Coordinates of C-alpha atoms in Angstrom, one line a residue:
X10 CA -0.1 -8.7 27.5
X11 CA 0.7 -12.3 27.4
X12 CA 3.6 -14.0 27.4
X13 CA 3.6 -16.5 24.7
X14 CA 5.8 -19.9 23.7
X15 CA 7.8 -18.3 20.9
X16 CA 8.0 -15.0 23.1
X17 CA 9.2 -16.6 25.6
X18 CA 11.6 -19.1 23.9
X19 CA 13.4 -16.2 22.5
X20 CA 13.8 -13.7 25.2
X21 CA 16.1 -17.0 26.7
X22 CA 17.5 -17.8 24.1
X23 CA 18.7 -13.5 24.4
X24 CA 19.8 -14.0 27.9
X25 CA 21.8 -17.7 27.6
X26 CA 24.1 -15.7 24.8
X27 CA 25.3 -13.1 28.0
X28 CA 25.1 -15.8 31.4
X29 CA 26.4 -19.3 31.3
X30 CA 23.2 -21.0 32.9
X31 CA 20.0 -22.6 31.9
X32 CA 17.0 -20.6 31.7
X33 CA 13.7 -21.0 32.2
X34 CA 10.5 -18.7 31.9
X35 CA 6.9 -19.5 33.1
X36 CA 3.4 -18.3 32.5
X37 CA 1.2 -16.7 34.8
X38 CA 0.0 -20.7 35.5
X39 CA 3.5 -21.9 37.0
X40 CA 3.8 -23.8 33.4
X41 CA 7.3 -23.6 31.1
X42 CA 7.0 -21.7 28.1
X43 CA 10.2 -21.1 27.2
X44 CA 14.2 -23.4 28.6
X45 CA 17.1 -23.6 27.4
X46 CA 16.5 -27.8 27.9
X47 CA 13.5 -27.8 25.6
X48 CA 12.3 -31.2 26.9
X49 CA 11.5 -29.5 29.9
X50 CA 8.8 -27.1 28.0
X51 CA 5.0 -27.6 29.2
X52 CA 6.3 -29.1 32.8
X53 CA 4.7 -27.5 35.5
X54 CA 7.5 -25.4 37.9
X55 CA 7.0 -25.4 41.4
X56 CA 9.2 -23.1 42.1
X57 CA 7.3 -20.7 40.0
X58 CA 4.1 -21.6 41.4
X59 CA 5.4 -20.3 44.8
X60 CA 6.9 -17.0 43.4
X61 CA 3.3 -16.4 41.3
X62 CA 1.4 -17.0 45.1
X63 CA 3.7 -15.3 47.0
X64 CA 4.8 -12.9 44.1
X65 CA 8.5 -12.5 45.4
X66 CA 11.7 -13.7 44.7
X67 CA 11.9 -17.6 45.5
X68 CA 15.4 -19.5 46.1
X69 CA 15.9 -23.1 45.3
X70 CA 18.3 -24.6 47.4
X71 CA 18.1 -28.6 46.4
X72 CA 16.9 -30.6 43.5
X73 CA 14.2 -32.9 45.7
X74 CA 10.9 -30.4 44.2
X75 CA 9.5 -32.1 41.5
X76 CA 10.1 -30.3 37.9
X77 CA 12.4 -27.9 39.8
X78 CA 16.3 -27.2 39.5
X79 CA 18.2 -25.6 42.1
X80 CA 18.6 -21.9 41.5
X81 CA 16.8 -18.4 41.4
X82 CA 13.2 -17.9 40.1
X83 CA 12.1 -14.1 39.8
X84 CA 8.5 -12.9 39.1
X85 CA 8.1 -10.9 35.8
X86 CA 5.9 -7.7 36.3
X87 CA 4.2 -5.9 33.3
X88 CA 2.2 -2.9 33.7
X89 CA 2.4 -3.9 37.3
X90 CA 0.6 -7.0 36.5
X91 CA 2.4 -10.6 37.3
X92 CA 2.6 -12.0 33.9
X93 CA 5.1 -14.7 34.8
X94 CA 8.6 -16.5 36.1
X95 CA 11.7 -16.2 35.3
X96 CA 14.3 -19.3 36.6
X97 CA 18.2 -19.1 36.5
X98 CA 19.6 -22.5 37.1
X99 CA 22.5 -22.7 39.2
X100 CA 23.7 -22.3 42.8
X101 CA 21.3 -19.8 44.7
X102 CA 24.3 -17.7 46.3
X103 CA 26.0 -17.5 42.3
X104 CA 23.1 -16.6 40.5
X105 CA 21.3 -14.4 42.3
X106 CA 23.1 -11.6 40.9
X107 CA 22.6 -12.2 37.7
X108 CA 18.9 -12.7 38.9
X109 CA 17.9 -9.1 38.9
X110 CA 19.3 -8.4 35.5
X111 CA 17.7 -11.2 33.4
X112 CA 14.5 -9.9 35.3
X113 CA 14.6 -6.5 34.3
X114 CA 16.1 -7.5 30.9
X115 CA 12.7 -9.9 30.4
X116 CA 10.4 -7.1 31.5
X117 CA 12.0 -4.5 28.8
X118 CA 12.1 -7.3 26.0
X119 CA 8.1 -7.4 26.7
X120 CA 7.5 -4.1 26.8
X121 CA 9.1 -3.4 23.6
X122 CA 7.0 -6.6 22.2
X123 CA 4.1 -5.2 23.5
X124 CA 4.8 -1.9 21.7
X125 CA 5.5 -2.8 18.7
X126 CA 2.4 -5.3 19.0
X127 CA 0.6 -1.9 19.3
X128 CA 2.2 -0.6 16.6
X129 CA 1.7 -2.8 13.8
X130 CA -2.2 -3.3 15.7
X131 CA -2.7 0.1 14.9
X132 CA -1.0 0.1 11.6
X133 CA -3.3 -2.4 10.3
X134 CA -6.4 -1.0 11.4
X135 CA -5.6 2.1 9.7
X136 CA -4.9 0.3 6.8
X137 CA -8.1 -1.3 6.8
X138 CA -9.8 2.1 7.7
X139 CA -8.1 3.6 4.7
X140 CA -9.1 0.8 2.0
X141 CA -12.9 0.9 3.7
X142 CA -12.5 4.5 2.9
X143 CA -11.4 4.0 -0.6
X144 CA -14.8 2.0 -1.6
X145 CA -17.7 3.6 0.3
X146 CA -19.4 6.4 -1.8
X147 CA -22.3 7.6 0.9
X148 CA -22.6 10.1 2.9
X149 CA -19.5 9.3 6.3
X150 CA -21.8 8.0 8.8
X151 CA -21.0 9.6 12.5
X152 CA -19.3 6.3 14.0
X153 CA -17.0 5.9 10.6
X154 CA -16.2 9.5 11.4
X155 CA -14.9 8.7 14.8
X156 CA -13.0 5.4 14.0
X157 CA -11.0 7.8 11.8
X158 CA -10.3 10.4 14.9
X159 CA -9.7 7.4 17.1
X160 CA -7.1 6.2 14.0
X161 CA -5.9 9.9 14.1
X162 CA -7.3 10.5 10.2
X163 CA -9.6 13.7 10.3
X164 CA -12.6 12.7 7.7
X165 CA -13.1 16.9 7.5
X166 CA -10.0 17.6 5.6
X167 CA -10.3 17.8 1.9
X168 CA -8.3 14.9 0.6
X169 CA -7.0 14.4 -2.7
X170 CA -6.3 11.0 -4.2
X171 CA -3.2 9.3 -6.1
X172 CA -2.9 6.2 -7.5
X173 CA 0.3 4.8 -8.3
X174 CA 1.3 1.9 -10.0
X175 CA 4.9 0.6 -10.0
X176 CA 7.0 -2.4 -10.8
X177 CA 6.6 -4.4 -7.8
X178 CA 10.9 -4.6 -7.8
X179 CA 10.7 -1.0 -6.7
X180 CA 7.8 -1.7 -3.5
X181 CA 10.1 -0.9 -1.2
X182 CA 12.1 1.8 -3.0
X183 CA 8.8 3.9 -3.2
X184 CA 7.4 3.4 0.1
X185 CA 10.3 4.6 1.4
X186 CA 10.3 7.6 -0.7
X187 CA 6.6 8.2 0.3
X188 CA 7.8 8.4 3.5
X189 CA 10.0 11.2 2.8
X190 CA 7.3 13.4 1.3
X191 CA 3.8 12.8 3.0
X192 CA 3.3 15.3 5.5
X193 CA 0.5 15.8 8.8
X194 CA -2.8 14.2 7.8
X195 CA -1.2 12.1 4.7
X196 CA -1.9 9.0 4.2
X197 CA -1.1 5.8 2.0
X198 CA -2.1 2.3 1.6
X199 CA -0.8 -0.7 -0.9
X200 CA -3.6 -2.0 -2.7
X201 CA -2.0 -4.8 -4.4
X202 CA 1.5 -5.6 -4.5
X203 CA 2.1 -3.4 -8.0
X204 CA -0.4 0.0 -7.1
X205 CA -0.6 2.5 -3.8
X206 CA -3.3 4.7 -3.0
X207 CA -2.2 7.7 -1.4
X208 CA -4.5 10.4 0.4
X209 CA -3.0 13.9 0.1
X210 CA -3.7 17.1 1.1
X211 CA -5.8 19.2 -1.5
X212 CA -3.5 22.2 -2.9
X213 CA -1.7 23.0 -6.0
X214 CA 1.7 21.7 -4.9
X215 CA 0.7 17.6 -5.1
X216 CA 2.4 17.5 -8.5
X217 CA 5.3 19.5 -8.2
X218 CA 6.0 16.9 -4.7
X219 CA 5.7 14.2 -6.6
X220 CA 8.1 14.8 -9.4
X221 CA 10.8 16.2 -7.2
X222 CA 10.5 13.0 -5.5
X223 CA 9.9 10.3 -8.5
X224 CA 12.8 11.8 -10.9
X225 CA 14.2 9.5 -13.5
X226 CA 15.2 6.8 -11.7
X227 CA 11.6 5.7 -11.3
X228 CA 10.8 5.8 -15.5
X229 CA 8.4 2.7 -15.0
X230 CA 6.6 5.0 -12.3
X231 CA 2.7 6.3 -13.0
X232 CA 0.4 8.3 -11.4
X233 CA -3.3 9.3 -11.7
X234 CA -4.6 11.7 -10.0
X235 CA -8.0 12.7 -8.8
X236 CA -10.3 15.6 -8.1
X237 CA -10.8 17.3 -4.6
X238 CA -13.7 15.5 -2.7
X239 CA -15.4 15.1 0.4
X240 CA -16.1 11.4 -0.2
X241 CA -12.9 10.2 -0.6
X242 CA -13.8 7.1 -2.7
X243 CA -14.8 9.3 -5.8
X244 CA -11.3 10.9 -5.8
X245 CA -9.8 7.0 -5.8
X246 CA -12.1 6.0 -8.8
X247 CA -11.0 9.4 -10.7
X248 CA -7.0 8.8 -9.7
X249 CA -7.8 5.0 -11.1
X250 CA -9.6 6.2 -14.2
X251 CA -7.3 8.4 -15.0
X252 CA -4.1 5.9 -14.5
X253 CA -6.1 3.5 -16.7
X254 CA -6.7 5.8 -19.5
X255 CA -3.6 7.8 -19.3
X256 CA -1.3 5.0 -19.8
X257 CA -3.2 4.1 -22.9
X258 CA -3.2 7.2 -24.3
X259 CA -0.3 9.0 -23.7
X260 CA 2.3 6.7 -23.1
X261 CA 5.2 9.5 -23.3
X262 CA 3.8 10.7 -19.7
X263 CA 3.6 9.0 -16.2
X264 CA 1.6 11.8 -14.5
X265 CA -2.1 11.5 -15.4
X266 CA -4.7 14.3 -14.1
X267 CA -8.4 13.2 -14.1
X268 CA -9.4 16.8 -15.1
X269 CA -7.8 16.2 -18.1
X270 CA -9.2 13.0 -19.1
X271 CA -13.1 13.3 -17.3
X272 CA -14.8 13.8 -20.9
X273 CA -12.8 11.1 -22.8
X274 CA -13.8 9.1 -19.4
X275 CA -17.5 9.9 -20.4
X276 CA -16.8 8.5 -23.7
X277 CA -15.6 5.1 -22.8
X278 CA -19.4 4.6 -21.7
X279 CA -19.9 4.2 -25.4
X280 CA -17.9 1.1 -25.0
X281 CA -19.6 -1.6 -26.6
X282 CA -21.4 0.3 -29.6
X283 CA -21.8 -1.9 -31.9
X284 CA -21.8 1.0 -35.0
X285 CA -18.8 2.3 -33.7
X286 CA -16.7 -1.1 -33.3
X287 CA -17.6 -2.0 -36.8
X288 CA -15.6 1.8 -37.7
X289 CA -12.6 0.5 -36.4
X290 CA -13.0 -3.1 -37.4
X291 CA -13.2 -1.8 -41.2
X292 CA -10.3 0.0 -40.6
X293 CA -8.1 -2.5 -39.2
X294 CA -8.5 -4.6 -41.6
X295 CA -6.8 -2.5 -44.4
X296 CA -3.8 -3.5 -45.1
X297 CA -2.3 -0.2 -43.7
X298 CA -4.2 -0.1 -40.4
X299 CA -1.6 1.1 -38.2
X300 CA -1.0 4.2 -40.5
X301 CA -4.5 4.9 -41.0
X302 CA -5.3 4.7 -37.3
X303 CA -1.9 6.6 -36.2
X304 CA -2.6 9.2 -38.9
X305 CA -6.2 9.6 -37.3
X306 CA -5.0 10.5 -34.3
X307 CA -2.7 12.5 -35.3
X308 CA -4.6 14.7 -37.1
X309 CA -6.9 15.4 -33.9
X310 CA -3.8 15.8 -31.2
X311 CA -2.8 18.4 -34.2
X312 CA -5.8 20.4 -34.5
X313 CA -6.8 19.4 -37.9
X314 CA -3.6 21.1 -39.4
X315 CA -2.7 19.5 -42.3
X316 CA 1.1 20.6 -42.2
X317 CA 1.6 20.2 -38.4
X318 CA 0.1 16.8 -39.2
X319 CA 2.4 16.0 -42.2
X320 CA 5.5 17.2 -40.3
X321 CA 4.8 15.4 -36.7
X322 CA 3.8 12.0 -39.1
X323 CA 7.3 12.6 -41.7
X324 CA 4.9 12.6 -44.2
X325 CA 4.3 14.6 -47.2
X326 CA 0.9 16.8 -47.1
X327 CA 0.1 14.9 -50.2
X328 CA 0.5 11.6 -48.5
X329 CA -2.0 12.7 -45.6
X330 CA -4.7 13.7 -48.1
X331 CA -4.8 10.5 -49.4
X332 CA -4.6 8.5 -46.0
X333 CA -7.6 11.1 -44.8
X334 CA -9.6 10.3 -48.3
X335 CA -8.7 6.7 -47.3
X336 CA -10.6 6.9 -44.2
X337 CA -13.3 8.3 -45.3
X338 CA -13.4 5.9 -48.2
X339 CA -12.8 2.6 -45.6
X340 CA -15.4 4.2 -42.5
X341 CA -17.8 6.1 -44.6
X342 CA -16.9 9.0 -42.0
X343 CA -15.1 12.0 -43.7
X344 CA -12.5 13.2 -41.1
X345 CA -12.3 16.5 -42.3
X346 CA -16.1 16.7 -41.3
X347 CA -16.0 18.0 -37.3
X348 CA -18.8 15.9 -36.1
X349 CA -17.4 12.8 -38.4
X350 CA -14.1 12.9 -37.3
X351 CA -16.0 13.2 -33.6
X352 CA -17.5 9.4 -34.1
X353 CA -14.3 8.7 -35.7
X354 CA -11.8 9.5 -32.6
X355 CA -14.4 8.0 -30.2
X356 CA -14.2 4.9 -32.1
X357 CA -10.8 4.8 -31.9
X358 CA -10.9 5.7 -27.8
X359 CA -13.2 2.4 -26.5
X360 CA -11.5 0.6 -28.9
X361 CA -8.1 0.8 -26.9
X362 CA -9.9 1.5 -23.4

């Protein structure tokens, strides 16, 4: 630990609030790194040079040292090293009991520094650990493995992964609710300031946590989930894929399972046909494109059922015949024809992917 110019500066400023006497605070060179009388930051202190060599308590009885007030100067110890000074101002005899306080006072402030220095040290290399585990695909090798025991994350454990996406109003809102639910061997990491990966534990209960925990008051909330895998980074590009297509899809849900959604996945590879782009193309430009393409998907979420169809649409059957005959008529693909209306849908799936 070091004791540093803004350090420094603030642990006096701390201890001028309780005594009513300048203060000053060294390095482990005898230089000011911290006063009350800023213009006498960066002077070397004599007086703290002595205390540093002799590492005791040093009294200052007259103002004739060079760079040196009267007063007490007190050596600062942390893990039993001699990191620095610490000079109260002020007649020796009046001082000196406030001496011991501001000393151990200085040495607590550092200590908690230092701690929470650790603490956000380590938060951010297992941050780092966790988005370097989000992107590699091959096999762990055995020192990757080990930076994650020495991180406390067990690479053996079956992981599952979650992607959520969010306002970026609600950041804090759902951190701390993630808080609340992740449990031993849980992790989770912001990827950008609207999405957070989270790493949970592989079992059946994932959902049922999440939606006791995201209730309505987090409507803008979504979630794609992945499969169970060894490698990590699969399980992220599933959750991701699955976020991506579910929201497109099925915009009445927020939870989105990649088992759901692997084959239409596969399809998306079609992306980029140029026989099925022209299907759609011909079909948006009819003059009723958004019932044509609305009634084509309905009639595949429905099973092909005409009257299902008709009654989810507030249609008349009638009315559906002809929008199907109009398809067919538009595409030159007959939807009541299974492998047709196959090209059709798929069409209509990398067309909003």
């Amino acid at each position: 630990m070091k004791l540093s110019k803004p350090l420094a500066q603030k642990i006096v400023y701390m201890i001028m609030k309780v005594i009513p006497y300048n203060v000053i605070i060294a390095d482990e060179q005898g230089v000011i790194i911290g006063s009350g009388d800023i213009h006498r930051i960066n002077q070397v202190h004599t007086g703290a040079k002595q205390v540093l060599k002799f590492k005791k308590i040093v009294e200052i009885y007259d103002d004739s040292y060079e760079g040196v007030k009267r007063g007490v100067n007190s050596p600062i110890f942390f893990a039993g090293k001699l990191v620095g000074v610490i000079g109260i101002s002020g007649e020796p005899s009046i001082v000196k009991s406030f001496s011991e306080l501001a000393r151990v006072t200085v040495e607590l402030l550092i200590n908690q520094e230092y701690t929470l220095n650790e603490k956000n040290v380590k938060e951010q290399r297992i941050e780092k650990f966790l988005c370097d585990l989000s992107y590699i695909t091959d096999d762990y090798s055995e020192n990757f493995i080990e930076r994650g025991l020495s991180l406390g994350i067990n690479l053996n454990i079956l992981h599952t992964a979650v992607v959520i996406s969010f306002n970026e109003e609600t950041s804090k809102k759902i951190k701390s609710k993630l808080n609340e639910i992740l449990g031993k061997n849980e992790y989770f990491y912001m990827l950008n300031s609207y999405t957070i990966v989270l790493f949970m534990n592989s079992d059946e209960t994932i959902i049922k946590r999440l939606s006791a925990c995201f209730d309505n008051e987090y409507s803008n909330v979504n979630f794609g989930i992945g499969l169970n895998e060894i490698i990590i980074a699969k399980s992220v590009k599933q959750a991701l894929t699955a976020l991506n297509i579910g929201k497109k899809l099925e915009n009445n849900k927020n939870v989105f399972l990649f088992k759901d959604l692997h084959f239409i996945s596969m399809l998306a590879k079609f992306k980029g046909d140029s026989e099925l782009s022209n299907i759609i193309e011909k079909l948006k430009k009819e003059a009723k494109q958004i019932d044509l393409l609305k009634t084509l998907v309905a009639y595949v979420y429905n099973n092909e059922e005409i009257n299902i169809t008709s009654e989810k649409l507030h249609i008349h059957r009638n009315t559906l015949n002809y929008r199907l005959e109009k398809i067919h008529e538009i595409s030159g693909k007959n939807p009541r024809n299974v492998i047709e209306l196959f090209e059709l849908f798929t069409a209509y799936l990398i067309s909003i992917l």
